[in-house]
Amino acid sequence: MRVAEMTLVIKAPMDVVLREIADYSRTLILDKQRYVKSVEVLEDDGTTSIAVWRIKTLGFAFKAKNRQIVTPPDKQTNEVLTGMAKGTLETVTYSETSEGTRLSYRLELRVPWFRLLERPLAWHALRMTRHLLADDKRDIEARFGSASS
């Protein structure tokens, strides 16, 4: 298992940031086609959702089934249920700051069938996540940034 972490501040209220980041249906609305090819939501009860993602990484397209659990007001977890990184866990915690909402992202990457790939895949996954969250940050701040304070 490889662990990768990052933090990011989004200038918007925490409830808005959590709702927007956790919404699978808006993923393809943003400029994410460089990594995310499609997201098919299979189940969504408001706090737990299951989706099949097609992701392009390192020149290859992969499918993975993910379970996302949103625990308001401050946590979101994503677990990879199928695919080459089965067992991988992402945790995002949210906290209020004077500048807006701080996201703390932690990736516990597992590639059970080939551990030597864990280090480069963790690096690439963190890079991909930075780009995806930058898209989210830009969109959320443009729409809700003035609502914080």
N, CA, C and O atoms as a GROMACS GRO file, in nm:
protein
  596
    1MET      N    1   0.084  -0.118   0.000
    1MET     CA    2   0.000   0.000   0.000
    1MET      C    3   0.088   0.124   0.000
    1MET      O    4   0.189   0.130   0.071
    2ARG      N    5   0.051   0.222  -0.079
    2ARG     CA    6   0.119   0.352  -0.083
    2ARG      C    7   0.021   0.458  -0.036
    2ARG      O    8  -0.098   0.452  -0.069
    3VAL      N    9   0.069   0.554   0.040
    3VAL     CA   10  -0.013   0.662   0.090
    3VAL      C   11   0.032   0.792   0.024
    3VAL      O   12   0.152   0.820   0.015
    4ALA      N   13  -0.065   0.870  -0.021
    4ALA     CA   14  -0.038   1.002  -0.078
    4ALA      C   15  -0.138   1.099  -0.016
    4ALA      O   16  -0.254   1.064   0.004
    5GLU      N   17  -0.092   1.221   0.015
    5GLU     CA   18  -0.179   1.318   0.079
    5GLU      C   19  -0.161   1.456   0.017
    5GLU      O   20  -0.056   1.489  -0.037
    6MET      N   21  -0.266   1.536   0.027
    6MET     CA   22  -0.261   1.675  -0.018
    6MET      C   23  -0.369   1.755   0.055
    6MET      O   24  -0.464   1.698   0.108
    7THR      N   25  -0.353   1.887   0.056
    7THR     CA   26  -0.456   1.976   0.110
    7THR      C   27  -0.484   2.086   0.009
    7THR      O   28  -0.402   2.116  -0.078
    8LEU      N   29  -0.601   2.144   0.022
    8LEU     CA   30  -0.645   2.248  -0.070
    8LEU      C   31  -0.748   2.334   0.002
    8LEU      O   32  -0.828   2.281   0.079
    9VAL      N   33  -0.746   2.464  -0.021
    9VAL     CA   34  -0.848   2.553   0.036
    9VAL      C   35  -0.935   2.604  -0.078
    9VAL      O   36  -0.885   2.653  -0.179
   10ILE      N   37  -1.066   2.592  -0.059
   10ILE     CA   38  -1.163   2.643  -0.155
   10ILE      C   39  -1.241   2.754  -0.086
   10ILE      O   40  -1.293   2.735   0.024
   11LYS      N   41  -1.248   2.870  -0.150
   11LYS     CA   42  -1.313   2.987  -0.090
   11LYS      C   43  -1.464   2.978  -0.109
   11LYS      O   44  -1.523   3.045  -0.194
   12ALA      N   45  -1.525   2.892  -0.026
   12ALA     CA   46  -1.670   2.872  -0.026
   12ALA      C   47  -1.707   2.802   0.104
   12ALA      O   48  -1.621   2.741   0.168
   13PRO      N   49  -1.835   2.809   0.144
   13PRO     CA   50  -1.878   2.744   0.268
   13PRO      C   51  -1.860   2.592   0.262
   13PRO      O   52  -1.870   2.531   0.155
   14MET      N   53  -1.834   2.531   0.378
   14MET     CA   54  -1.804   2.388   0.385
   14MET      C   55  -1.918   2.302   0.333
   14MET      O   56  -1.893   2.205   0.262
   15ASP      N   57  -2.043   2.333   0.367
   15ASP     CA   58  -2.155   2.250   0.322
   15ASP      C   59  -2.166   2.250   0.170
   15ASP      O   60  -2.199   2.148   0.110
   16VAL      N   61  -2.138   2.364   0.108
   16VAL     CA   62  -2.142   2.374  -0.038
   16VAL      C   63  -2.029   2.292  -0.100
   16VAL      O   64  -2.051   2.218  -0.196
   17VAL      N   65  -1.910   2.304  -0.045
   17VAL     CA   66  -1.794   2.232  -0.099
   17VAL      C   67  -1.816   2.082  -0.089
   17VAL      O   68  -1.794   2.009  -0.186
   18LEU      N   69  -1.860   2.034   0.026
   18LEU     CA   70  -1.886   1.890   0.042
   18LEU      C   71  -1.991   1.842  -0.057
   18LEU      O   72  -1.972   1.741  -0.124
   19ARG      N   73  -2.100   1.914  -0.068
   19ARG     CA   74  -2.207   1.876  -0.161
   19ARG      C   75  -2.157   1.871  -0.306
   19ARG      O   76  -2.186   1.776  -0.379
   20GLU      N   77  -2.084   1.971  -0.346
   20GLU     CA   78  -2.037   1.980  -0.484
   20GLU      C   79  -1.930   1.875  -0.516
   20GLU      O   80  -1.938   1.810  -0.620
   21ILE      N   81  -1.833   1.858  -0.429
   21ILE     CA   82  -1.726   1.760  -0.452
   21ILE      C   83  -1.781   1.618  -0.455
   21ILE      O   84  -1.736   1.536  -0.534
   22ALA      N   85  -1.878   1.589  -0.370
   22ALA     CA   86  -1.932   1.454  -0.358
   22ALA      C   87  -2.033   1.418  -0.467
   22ALA      O   88  -2.075   1.303  -0.476
   23ASP      N   89  -2.073   1.514  -0.548
   23ASP     CA   90  -2.177   1.489  -0.649
   23ASP      C   91  -2.118   1.427  -0.775
   23ASP      O   92  -2.061   1.497  -0.858
   24TYR      N   93  -2.133   1.295  -0.788
   24TYR     CA   94  -2.082   1.224  -0.906
   24TYR      C   95  -2.143   1.277  -1.036
   24TYR      O   96  -2.076   1.279  -1.140
   25SER      N   97  -2.268   1.320  -1.031
   25SER     CA   98  -2.337   1.358  -1.155
   25SER      C   99  -2.277   1.482  -1.220
   25SER      O  100  -2.298   1.505  -1.339
   26ARG      N  101  -2.203   1.563  -1.144
   26ARG     CA  102  -2.146   1.684  -1.202
   26ARG      C  103  -2.002   1.664  -1.251
   26ARG      O  104  -1.941   1.757  -1.304
   27THR      N  105  -1.948   1.544  -1.232
   27THR     CA  106  -1.808   1.519  -1.265
   27THR      C  107  -1.776   1.553  -1.410
   27THR      O  108  -1.676   1.620  -1.436
   28LEU      N  109  -1.859   1.509  -1.503
   28LEU     CA  110  -1.828   1.531  -1.645
   28LEU      C  111  -1.866   1.670  -1.693
   28LEU      O  112  -1.832   1.707  -1.806
   29ILE      N  113  -1.935   1.748  -1.611
   29ILE     CA  114  -1.969   1.885  -1.649
   29ILE      C  115  -1.842   1.971  -1.654
   29ILE      O  116  -1.830   2.060  -1.738
   30LEU      N  117  -1.749   1.941  -1.564
   30LEU     CA  118  -1.626   2.018  -1.557
   30LEU      C  119  -1.527   1.968  -1.661
   30LEU      O  120  -1.555   1.872  -1.733
   31ASP      N  121  -1.413   2.031  -1.670
   31ASP     CA  122  -1.312   1.997  -1.769
   31ASP      C  123  -1.230   1.878  -1.721
   31ASP      O  124  -1.110   1.890  -1.697
   32LYS      N  125  -1.295   1.762  -1.707
   32LYS     CA  126  -1.228   1.646  -1.652
   32LYS      C  127  -1.205   1.536  -1.755
   32LYS      O  128  -1.157   1.429  -1.720
   33GLN      N  129  -1.237   1.561  -1.880
   33GLN     CA  130  -1.227   1.454  -1.979
   33GLN      C  131  -1.085   1.403  -1.999
   33GLN      O  132  -1.066   1.296  -2.056
   34ARG      N  133  -0.986   1.477  -1.954
   34ARG     CA  134  -0.849   1.427  -1.970
   34ARG      C  135  -0.824   1.303  -1.886
   34ARG      O  136  -0.736   1.224  -1.919
   35TYR      N  137  -0.900   1.283  -1.778
   35TYR     CA  138  -0.884   1.165  -1.693
   35TYR      C  139  -1.012   1.082  -1.684
   35TYR      O  140  -1.008   0.959  -1.700
   36VAL      N  141  -1.124   1.146  -1.660
   36VAL     CA  142  -1.251   1.076  -1.639
   36VAL      C  143  -1.324   1.066  -1.773
   36VAL      O  144  -1.364   1.167  -1.831
   37LYS      N  145  -1.340   0.944  -1.819
   37LYS     CA  146  -1.408   0.922  -1.947
   37LYS      C  147  -1.559   0.911  -1.928
   37LYS      O  148  -1.635   0.962  -2.010
   38SER      N  149  -1.602   0.845  -1.821
   38SER     CA  150  -1.745   0.836  -1.792
   38SER      C  151  -1.766   0.796  -1.646
   38SER      O  152  -1.680   0.734  -1.584
   39VAL      N  153  -1.882   0.833  -1.594
   39VAL     CA  154  -1.924   0.793  -1.461
   39VAL      C  155  -2.069   0.748  -1.473
   39VAL      O  156  -2.156   0.825  -1.515
   40GLU      N  157  -2.094   0.624  -1.436
   40GLU     CA  158  -2.231   0.571  -1.439
   40GLU      C  159  -2.271   0.544  -1.294
   40GLU      O  160  -2.218   0.454  -1.229
   41VAL      N  161  -2.366   0.624  -1.245
   41VAL     CA  162  -2.413   0.607  -1.108
   41VAL      C  163  -2.513   0.493  -1.105
   41VAL      O  164  -2.616   0.498  -1.172
   42LEU      N  165  -2.484   0.390  -1.027
   42LEU     CA  166  -2.570   0.272  -1.017
   42LEU      C  167  -2.670   0.285  -0.902
   42LEU      O  168  -2.784   0.243  -0.914
   43GLU      N  169  -2.625   0.343  -0.791
   43GLU     CA  170  -2.710   0.363  -0.673
   43GLU      C  171  -2.671   0.495  -0.609
   43GLU      O  172  -2.554   0.534  -0.611
   44ASP      N  173  -2.770   0.563  -0.551
   44ASP     CA  174  -2.741   0.685  -0.476
   44ASP      C  175  -2.856   0.712  -0.381
   44ASP      O  176  -2.966   0.746  -0.424
   45ASP      N  177  -2.831   0.698  -0.252
   45ASP     CA  178  -2.938   0.723  -0.155
   45ASP      C  179  -2.917   0.855  -0.080
   45ASP      O  180  -2.983   0.880   0.020
   46GLY      N  181  -2.826   0.936  -0.128
   46GLY     CA  182  -2.800   1.066  -0.064
   46GLY      C  183  -2.672   1.068   0.018
   46GLY      O  184  -2.602   1.169   0.020
   47THR      N  185  -2.641   0.957   0.085
   47THR     CA  186  -2.515   0.952   0.160
   47THR      C  187  -2.421   0.844   0.107
   47THR      O  188  -2.300   0.859   0.117
   48THR      N  189  -2.476   0.738   0.051
   48THR     CA  190  -2.394   0.630  -0.005
   48THR      C  191  -2.429   0.614  -0.152
   48THR      O  192  -2.546   0.606  -0.189
   49SER      N  193  -2.327   0.610  -0.235
   49SER     CA  194  -2.351   0.589  -0.378
   49SER      C  195  -2.248   0.491  -0.432
   49SER      O  196  -2.136   0.480  -0.383
   50ILE      N  197  -2.292   0.420  -0.536
   50ILE     CA  198  -2.207   0.325  -0.606
   50ILE      C  199  -2.203   0.372  -0.751
   50ILE      O  200  -2.307   0.402  -0.810
   51ALA      N  201  -2.084   0.379  -0.808
   51ALA     CA  202  -2.070   0.424  -0.946
   51ALA      C  203  -1.959   0.346  -1.015
   51ALA      O  204  -1.864   0.300  -0.951
   52VAL      N  205  -1.973   0.332  -1.146
   52VAL     CA  206  -1.867   0.272  -1.228
   52VAL      C  207  -1.799   0.387  -1.301
   52VAL      O  208  -1.862   0.462  -1.375
   53TRP      N  209  -1.669   0.398  -1.280
   53TRP     CA  210  -1.588   0.503  -1.342
   53TRP      C  211  -1.504   0.441  -1.453
   53TRP      O  212  -1.450   0.332  -1.436
   54ARG      N  213  -1.493   0.510  -1.565
   54ARG     CA  214  -1.393   0.478  -1.668
   54ARG      C  215  -1.290   0.589  -1.661
   54ARG      O  216  -1.321   0.705  -1.687
   55ILE      N  217  -1.169   0.552  -1.626
   55ILE     CA  218  -1.062   0.650  -1.604
   55ILE      C  219  -0.946   0.620  -1.697
   55ILE      O  220  -0.909   0.504  -1.716
   56LYS      N  221  -0.890   0.725  -1.754
   56LYS     CA  222  -0.770   0.709  -1.836
   56LYS      C  223  -0.651   0.753  -1.752
   56LYS      O  224  -0.645   0.865  -1.703
   57THR      N  225  -0.557   0.660  -1.738
   57THR     CA  226  -0.437   0.690  -1.660
   57THR      C  227  -0.317   0.621  -1.724
   57THR      O  228  -0.326   0.505  -1.764
   58LEU      N  229  -0.208   0.690  -1.732
   58LEU     CA  230  -0.085   0.637  -1.790
   58LEU      C  231  -0.107   0.577  -1.928
   58LEU      O  232  -0.043   0.478  -1.965
   59GLY      N  233  -0.199   0.637  -2.004
   59GLY     CA  234  -0.224   0.593  -2.141
   59GLY      C  235  -0.322   0.478  -2.155
   59GLY      O  236  -0.350   0.435  -2.267
   60PHE      N  237  -0.373   0.426  -2.045
   60PHE     CA  238  -0.467   0.315  -2.048
   60PHE      C  239  -0.600   0.357  -1.988
   60PHE      O  240  -0.604   0.441  -1.899
   61ALA      N  241  -0.708   0.298  -2.037
   61ALA     CA  242  -0.841   0.322  -1.980
   61ALA      C  243  -0.876   0.204  -1.889
   61ALA      O  244  -0.860   0.088  -1.927
   62PHE      N  245  -0.922   0.235  -1.769
   62PHE     CA  246  -0.959   0.134  -1.670
   62PHE      C  247  -1.101   0.159  -1.623
   62PHE      O  248  -1.147   0.273  -1.618
   63LYS      N  249  -1.169   0.052  -1.587
   63LYS     CA  250  -1.300   0.062  -1.524
   63LYS      C  251  -1.285   0.022  -1.378
   63LYS      O  252  -1.210  -0.070  -1.344
   64ALA      N  253  -1.356   0.092  -1.293
   64ALA     CA  254  -1.355   0.059  -1.151
   64ALA      C  255  -1.491   0.093  -1.092
   64ALA      O  256  -1.550   0.196  -1.124
   65LYS      N  257  -1.538   0.007  -1.006
   65LYS     CA  258  -1.662   0.031  -0.934
   65LYS      C  259  -1.624   0.087  -0.798
   65LYS      O  260  -1.544   0.028  -0.725
   66ASN      N  261  -1.682   0.202  -0.764
   66ASN     CA  262  -1.649   0.271  -0.639
   66ASN      C  263  -1.773   0.285  -0.551
   66ASN      O  264  -1.885   0.301  -0.599
   67ARG      N  265  -1.748   0.278  -0.419
   67ARG     CA  266  -1.854   0.312  -0.323
   67ARG      C  267  -1.810   0.439  -0.253
   67ARG      O  268  -1.700   0.447  -0.198
   68GLN      N  269  -1.897   0.538  -0.255
   68GLN     CA  270  -1.869   0.664  -0.188
   68GLN      C  271  -1.966   0.679  -0.071
   68GLN      O  272  -2.086   0.660  -0.086
   69ILE      N  273  -1.912   0.714   0.044
   69ILE     CA  274  -1.994   0.740   0.162
   69ILE      C  275  -1.966   0.883   0.206
   69ILE      O  276  -1.853   0.918   0.238
   70VAL      N  277  -2.071   0.965   0.208
   70VAL     CA  278  -2.059   1.103   0.252
   70VAL      C  279  -2.115   1.110   0.394
   70VAL      O  280  -2.230   1.073   0.418
   71THR      N  281  -2.033   1.159   0.486
   71THR     CA  282  -2.071   1.170   0.626
   71THR      C  283  -2.071   1.318   0.663
   71THR      O  284  -1.970   1.370   0.711
   72PRO      N  285  -2.185   1.386   0.641
   72PRO     CA  286  -2.190   1.528   0.675
   72PRO      C  287  -2.164   1.547   0.824
   72PRO      O  288  -2.200   1.459   0.902
   73PRO      N  289  -2.104   1.653   0.866
   73PRO     CA  290  -2.074   1.770   0.785
   73PRO      C  291  -1.933   1.772   0.727
   73PRO      O  292  -1.899   1.867   0.657
   74ASP      N  293  -1.848   1.668   0.755
   74ASP     CA  294  -1.707   1.694   0.726
   74ASP      C  295  -1.626   1.579   0.669
   74ASP      O  296  -1.503   1.585   0.673
   75LYS      N  297  -1.689   1.475   0.614
   75LYS     CA  298  -1.608   1.362   0.568
   75LYS      C  299  -1.671   1.293   0.447
   75LYS      O  300  -1.793   1.287   0.431
   76GLN      N  301  -1.582   1.241   0.364
   76GLN     CA  302  -1.623   1.165   0.246
   76GLN      C  303  -1.520   1.055   0.227
   76GLN      O  304  -1.399   1.080   0.234
   77THR      N  305  -1.566   0.932   0.204
   77THR     CA  306  -1.473   0.823   0.175
   77THR      C  307  -1.515   0.756   0.044
   77THR      O  308  -1.633   0.744   0.014
   78ASN      N  309  -1.417   0.713  -0.031
   78ASN     CA  310  -1.438   0.641  -0.155
   78ASN      C  311  -1.356   0.514  -0.149
   78ASN      O  312  -1.236   0.518  -0.120
   79GLU      N  313  -1.420   0.402  -0.176
   79GLU     CA  314  -1.350   0.274  -0.176
   79GLU      C  315  -1.365   0.211  -0.314
   79GLU      O  316  -1.476   0.205  -0.368
   80VAL      N  317  -1.254   0.164  -0.369
   80VAL     CA  318  -1.257   0.094  -0.498
   80VAL      C  319  -1.298  -0.051  -0.472
   80VAL      O  320  -1.230  -0.124  -0.400
   81LEU      N  321  -1.411  -0.090  -0.531
   81LEU     CA  322  -1.466  -0.224  -0.508
   81LEU      C  323  -1.419  -0.326  -0.611
   81LEU      O  324  -1.404  -0.444  -0.580
   82THR      N  325  -1.396  -0.281  -0.734
   82THR     CA  326  -1.349  -0.370  -0.841
   82THR      C  327  -1.244  -0.298  -0.923
   82THR      O  328  -1.230  -0.176  -0.914
   83GLY      N  329  -1.171  -0.372  -1.002
   83GLY     CA  330  -1.070  -0.311  -1.087
   83GLY      C  331  -0.931  -0.337  -1.036
   83GLY      O  332  -0.912  -0.405  -0.935
   84MET      N  333  -0.832  -0.283  -1.106
   84MET     CA  334  -0.694  -0.313  -1.072
   84MET      C  335  -0.651  -0.259  -0.937
   84MET      O  336  -0.555  -0.309  -0.878
   85ALA      N  337  -0.720  -0.158  -0.886
   85ALA     CA  338  -0.684  -0.099  -0.757
   85ALA      C  339  -0.787  -0.133  -0.649
   85ALA      O  340  -0.811  -0.053  -0.558
   86LYS      N  341  -0.847  -0.251  -0.659
   86LYS     CA  342  -0.947  -0.295  -0.562
   86LYS      C  343  -0.890  -0.284  -0.420
   86LYS      O  344  -0.778  -0.328  -0.393
   87GLY      N  345  -0.968  -0.225  -0.330
   87GLY     CA  346  -0.923  -0.207  -0.193
   87GLY      C  347  -0.864  -0.071  -0.165
   87GLY      O  348  -0.836  -0.038  -0.050
   88THR      N  349  -0.844   0.009  -0.269
   88THR     CA  350  -0.792   0.145  -0.252
   88THR      C  351  -0.895   0.228  -0.178
   88THR      O  352  -1.015   0.215  -0.202
   89LEU      N  353  -0.850   0.314  -0.088
   89LEU     CA  354  -0.938   0.398  -0.009
   89LEU      C  355  -0.894   0.543  -0.019
   89LEU      O  356  -0.777   0.576   0.000
   90GLU      N  357  -0.990   0.630  -0.050
   90GLU     CA  358  -0.967   0.774  -0.049
   90GLU      C  359  -1.050   0.833   0.064
   90GLU      O  360  -1.166   0.797   0.081
   91THR      N  361  -0.991   0.922   0.140
   91THR     CA  362  -1.063   0.991   0.247
   91THR      C  363  -1.043   1.140   0.229
   91THR      O  364  -0.930   1.188   0.215
   92VAL      N  365  -1.153   1.214   0.230
   92VAL     CA  366  -1.147   1.359   0.222
   92VAL      C  367  -1.216   1.412   0.347
   92VAL      O  368  -1.332   1.380   0.374
   93THR      N  369  -1.144   1.494   0.423
   93THR     CA  370  -1.205   1.560   0.537
   93THR      C  371  -1.209   1.709   0.509
   93THR      O  372  -1.121   1.765   0.443
   94TYR      N  373  -1.312   1.772   0.560
   94TYR     CA  374  -1.338   1.913   0.534
   94TYR      C  375  -1.337   1.987   0.666
   94TYR      O  376  -1.387   1.937   0.767
   95SER      N  377  -1.279   2.108   0.666
   95SER     CA  378  -1.281   2.191   0.787
   95SER      C  379  -1.293   2.337   0.745
   95SER      O  380  -1.245   2.378   0.640
   96GLU      N  381  -1.359   2.414   0.831
   96GLU     CA  382  -1.377   2.557   0.807
   96GLU      C  383  -1.248   2.630   0.843
   96GLU      O  384  -1.184   2.600   0.944
   97THR      N  385  -1.210   2.724   0.759
   97THR     CA  386  -1.096   2.812   0.790
   97THR      C  387  -1.141   2.955   0.764
   97THR      O  388  -1.251   2.978   0.713
   98SER      N  389  -1.058   3.050   0.799
   98SER     CA  390  -1.094   3.190   0.774
   98SER      C  391  -1.098   3.220   0.624
   98SER      O  392  -1.162   3.317   0.582
   99GLU      N  393  -1.031   3.138   0.543
   99GLU     CA  394  -1.028   3.158   0.398
   99GLU      C  395  -1.137   3.082   0.324
   99GLU      O  396  -1.159   3.106   0.205
  100GLY      N  397  -1.206   2.991   0.392
  100GLY     CA  398  -1.308   2.909   0.326
  100GLY      C  399  -1.307   2.768   0.382
  100GLY      O  400  -1.313   2.749   0.504
  101THR      N  401  -1.299   2.670   0.293
  101THR     CA  402  -1.303   2.530   0.335
  101THR      C  403  -1.172   2.462   0.300
  101THR      O  404  -1.125   2.469   0.187
  102ARG      N  405  -1.113   2.398   0.399
  102ARG     CA  406  -0.989   2.324   0.378
  102ARG      C  407  -1.023   2.178   0.354
  102ARG      O  408  -1.094   2.117   0.435
  103LEU      N  409  -0.974   2.122   0.243
  103LEU     CA  410  -0.988   1.980   0.213
  103LEU      C  411  -0.857   1.912   0.245
  103LEU      O  412  -0.751   1.959   0.203
  104SER      N  413  -0.863   1.805   0.318
  104SER     CA  414  -0.746   1.721   0.342
  104SER      C  415  -0.774   1.588   0.274
  104SER      O  416  -0.867   1.516   0.312
  105TYR      N  417  -0.694   1.555   0.175
  105TYR     CA  418  -0.716   1.436   0.093
  105TYR      C  419  -0.609   1.333   0.126
  105TYR      O  420  -0.490   1.365   0.132
  106ARG      N  421  -0.652   1.209   0.146
  106ARG     CA  422  -0.559   1.098   0.174
  106ARG      C  423  -0.596   0.980   0.085
  106ARG      O  424  -0.711   0.937   0.081
  107LEU      N  425  -0.497   0.930   0.014
  107LEU     CA  426  -0.514   0.814  -0.073
  107LEU      C  427  -0.432   0.699  -0.018
  107LEU      O  428  -0.312   0.713   0.006
  108GLU      N  429  -0.497   0.585   0.002
  108GLU     CA  430  -0.428   0.462   0.040
  108GLU      C  431  -0.444   0.369  -0.080
  108GLU      O  432  -0.543   0.297  -0.092
  109LEU      N  433  -0.344   0.370  -0.168
  109LEU     CA  434  -0.350   0.297  -0.294
  109LEU      C  435  -0.303   0.154  -0.278
  109LEU      O  436  -0.197   0.127  -0.220
  110ARG      N  437  -0.383   0.064  -0.330
  110ARG     CA  438  -0.346  -0.078  -0.330
  110ARG      C  439  -0.358  -0.131  -0.472
  110ARG      O  440  -0.458  -0.108  -0.540
  111VAL      N  441  -0.256  -0.200  -0.517
  111VAL     CA  442  -0.260  -0.271  -0.646
  111VAL      C  443  -0.221  -0.415  -0.612
  111VAL      O  444  -0.104  -0.453  -0.621
  112PRO      N  445  -0.321  -0.495  -0.572
  112PRO     CA  446  -0.292  -0.628  -0.517
  112PRO      C  447  -0.212  -0.719  -0.609
  112PRO      O  448  -0.131  -0.799  -0.562
  113TRP      N  449  -0.232  -0.708  -0.737
  113TRP     CA  450  -0.167  -0.802  -0.829
  113TRP      C  451  -0.028  -0.760  -0.871
  113TRP      O  452   0.044  -0.838  -0.933
  114PHE      N  453   0.012  -0.635  -0.840
  114PHE     CA  454   0.147  -0.592  -0.881
  114PHE      C  455   0.192  -0.473  -0.796
  114PHE      O  456   0.176  -0.358  -0.835
  115ARG      N  457   0.249  -0.504  -0.681
  115ARG     CA  458   0.286  -0.400  -0.587
  115ARG      C  459   0.390  -0.301  -0.640
  115ARG      O  460   0.395  -0.187  -0.594
  116LEU      N  461   0.473  -0.342  -0.734
  116LEU     CA  462   0.574  -0.251  -0.790
  116LEU      C  463   0.510  -0.131  -0.860
  116LEU      O  464   0.574  -0.027  -0.875
  117LEU      N  465   0.386  -0.145  -0.901
  117LEU     CA  466   0.318  -0.033  -0.966
  117LEU      C  467   0.260   0.068  -0.867
  117LEU      O  468   0.218   0.176  -0.907
  118GLU      N  469   0.256   0.033  -0.740
  118GLU     CA  470   0.192   0.121  -0.643
  118GLU      C  471   0.256   0.259  -0.636
  118GLU      O  472   0.184   0.359  -0.631
  119ARG      N  473   0.388   0.267  -0.634
  119ARG     CA  474   0.453   0.398  -0.622
  119ARG      C  475   0.423   0.489  -0.742
  119ARG      O  476   0.378   0.601  -0.722
  120PRO      N  477   0.447   0.444  -0.868
  120PRO     CA  478   0.415   0.534  -0.980
  120PRO      C  479   0.265   0.563  -0.993
  120PRO      O  480   0.227   0.673  -1.031
  121LEU      N  481   0.182   0.465  -0.960
  121LEU     CA  482   0.038   0.490  -0.968
  121LEU      C  483  -0.009   0.586  -0.859
  121LEU      O  484  -0.098   0.667  -0.883
  122ALA      N  485   0.050   0.579  -0.740
  122ALA     CA  486   0.015   0.673  -0.634
  122ALA      C  487   0.055   0.815  -0.674
  122ALA      O  488  -0.022   0.909  -0.653
  123TRP      N  489   0.173   0.830  -0.731
  123TRP     CA  490   0.218   0.961  -0.779
  123TRP      C  491   0.121   1.014  -0.886
  123TRP      O  492   0.079   1.130  -0.881
  124HIS      N  493   0.088   0.928  -0.981
  124HIS     CA  494  -0.002   0.970  -1.089
  124HIS      C  495  -0.142   1.000  -1.036
  124HIS      O  496  -0.206   1.096  -1.079
  125ALA      N  497  -0.192   0.917  -0.944
  125ALA     CA  498  -0.326   0.938  -0.887
  125ALA      C  499  -0.332   1.072  -0.812
  125ALA      O  500  -0.432   1.143  -0.821
  126LEU      N  501  -0.227   1.106  -0.739
  126LEU     CA  502  -0.225   1.232  -0.667
  126LEU      C  503  -0.221   1.349  -0.767
  126LEU      O  504  -0.288   1.450  -0.747
  127ARG      N  505  -0.143   1.335  -0.871
  127ARG     CA  506  -0.137   1.438  -0.977
  127ARG      C  507  -0.275   1.455  -1.042
  127ARG      O  508  -0.320   1.568  -1.064
  128MET      N  509  -0.340   1.344  -1.073
  128MET     CA  510  -0.473   1.346  -1.133
  128MET      C  511  -0.572   1.412  -1.037
  128MET      O  512  -0.654   1.494  -1.079
  129THR      N  513  -0.566   1.377  -0.910
  129THR     CA  514  -0.658   1.433  -0.811
  129THR      C  515  -0.636   1.584  -0.797
  129THR      O  516  -0.733   1.659  -0.784
  130ARG      N  517  -0.511   1.627  -0.800
  130ARG     CA  518  -0.484   1.773  -0.795
  130ARG      C  519  -0.553   1.845  -0.910
  130ARG      O  520  -0.613   1.950  -0.891
  131HIS      N  521  -0.544   1.788  -1.031
  131HIS     CA  522  -0.609   1.849  -1.147
  131HIS      C  523  -0.761   1.848  -1.132
  131HIS      O  524  -0.827   1.949  -1.159
  132LEU      N  525  -0.818   1.736  -1.088
  132LEU     CA  526  -0.963   1.727  -1.072
  132LEU      C  527  -1.012   1.824  -0.966
  132LEU      O  528  -1.114   1.891  -0.986
  133LEU      N  529  -0.941   1.833  -0.853
  133LEU     CA  530  -0.982   1.926  -0.748
  133LEU      C  531  -0.960   2.071  -0.789
  133LEU      O  532  -1.035   2.159  -0.745
  134ALA      N  533  -0.861   2.098  -0.871
  134ALA     CA  534  -0.841   2.234  -0.923
  134ALA      C  535  -0.961   2.275  -1.009
  134ALA      O  536  -1.006   2.389  -1.004
  135ASP      N  537  -1.012   2.180  -1.089
  135ASP     CA  538  -1.133   2.207  -1.167
  135ASP      C  539  -1.251   2.237  -1.074
  135ASP      O  540  -1.325   2.332  -1.096
  136ASP      N  541  -1.266   2.154  -0.970
  136ASP     CA  542  -1.374   2.175  -0.873
  136ASP      C  543  -1.359   2.311  -0.805
  136ASP      O  544  -1.456   2.385  -0.793
  137LYS      N  545  -1.237   2.343  -0.761
  137LYS     CA  546  -1.210   2.470  -0.692
  137LYS      C  547  -1.249   2.589  -0.780
  137LYS      O  548  -1.318   2.680  -0.735
  138ARG      N  549  -1.205   2.586  -0.904
  138ARG     CA  550  -1.236   2.695  -0.997
  138ARG      C  551  -1.387   2.710  -1.015
  138ARG      O  552  -1.440   2.821  -1.010
  139ASP      N  553  -1.456   2.598  -1.034
  139ASP     CA  554  -1.601   2.602  -1.056
  139ASP      C  555  -1.675   2.647  -0.930
  139ASP      O  556  -1.762   2.733  -0.938
  140ILE      N  557  -1.642   2.590  -0.816
  140ILE     CA  558  -1.711   2.623  -0.691
  140ILE      C  559  -1.688   2.768  -0.653
  140ILE      O  560  -1.782   2.838  -0.614
  141GLU      N  561  -1.563   2.815  -0.662
  141GLU     CA  562  -1.535   2.954  -0.626
  141GLU      C  563  -1.604   3.051  -0.720
  141GLU      O  564  -1.646   3.159  -0.678
  142ALA      N  565  -1.616   3.016  -0.848
  142ALA     CA  566  -1.684   3.103  -0.943
  142ALA      C  567  -1.834   3.113  -0.910
  142ALA      O  568  -1.895   3.218  -0.928
  143ARG      N  569  -1.891   3.004  -0.863
  143ARG     CA  570  -2.034   3.002  -0.836
  143ARG      C  571  -2.072   3.040  -0.693
  143ARG      O  572  -2.177   3.101  -0.672
  144PHE      N  573  -1.989   3.005  -0.595
  144PHE     CA  574  -2.027   3.021  -0.455
  144PHE      C  575  -1.928   3.100  -0.372
  144PHE      O  576  -1.955   3.126  -0.254
  145GLY      N  577  -1.815   3.140  -0.426
  145GLY     CA  578  -1.709   3.204  -0.348
  145GLY      C  579  -1.752   3.326  -0.272
  145GLY      O  580  -1.708   3.347  -0.159
  146SER      N  581  -1.838   3.407  -0.330
  146SER     CA  582  -1.881   3.527  -0.262
  146SER      C  583  -1.978   3.497  -0.148
  146SER      O  584  -2.005   3.584  -0.066
  147ALA      N  585  -2.030   3.373  -0.143
  147ALA     CA  586  -2.123   3.335  -0.036
  147ALA      C  587  -2.054   3.303   0.094
  147ALA      O  588  -2.119   3.296   0.198
  148SER      N  589  -1.920   3.284   0.091
  148SER     CA  590  -1.848   3.252   0.216
  148SER      C  591  -1.827   3.378   0.296
  148SER      O  592  -1.820   3.488   0.240
  149SER      N  593  -1.818   3.365   0.422
  149SER     CA  594  -1.793   3.472   0.520
  149SER      C  595  -1.881   3.456   0.636
  149SER      O  596  -1.876   3.536   0.729
   0.00000   0.00000   0.00000
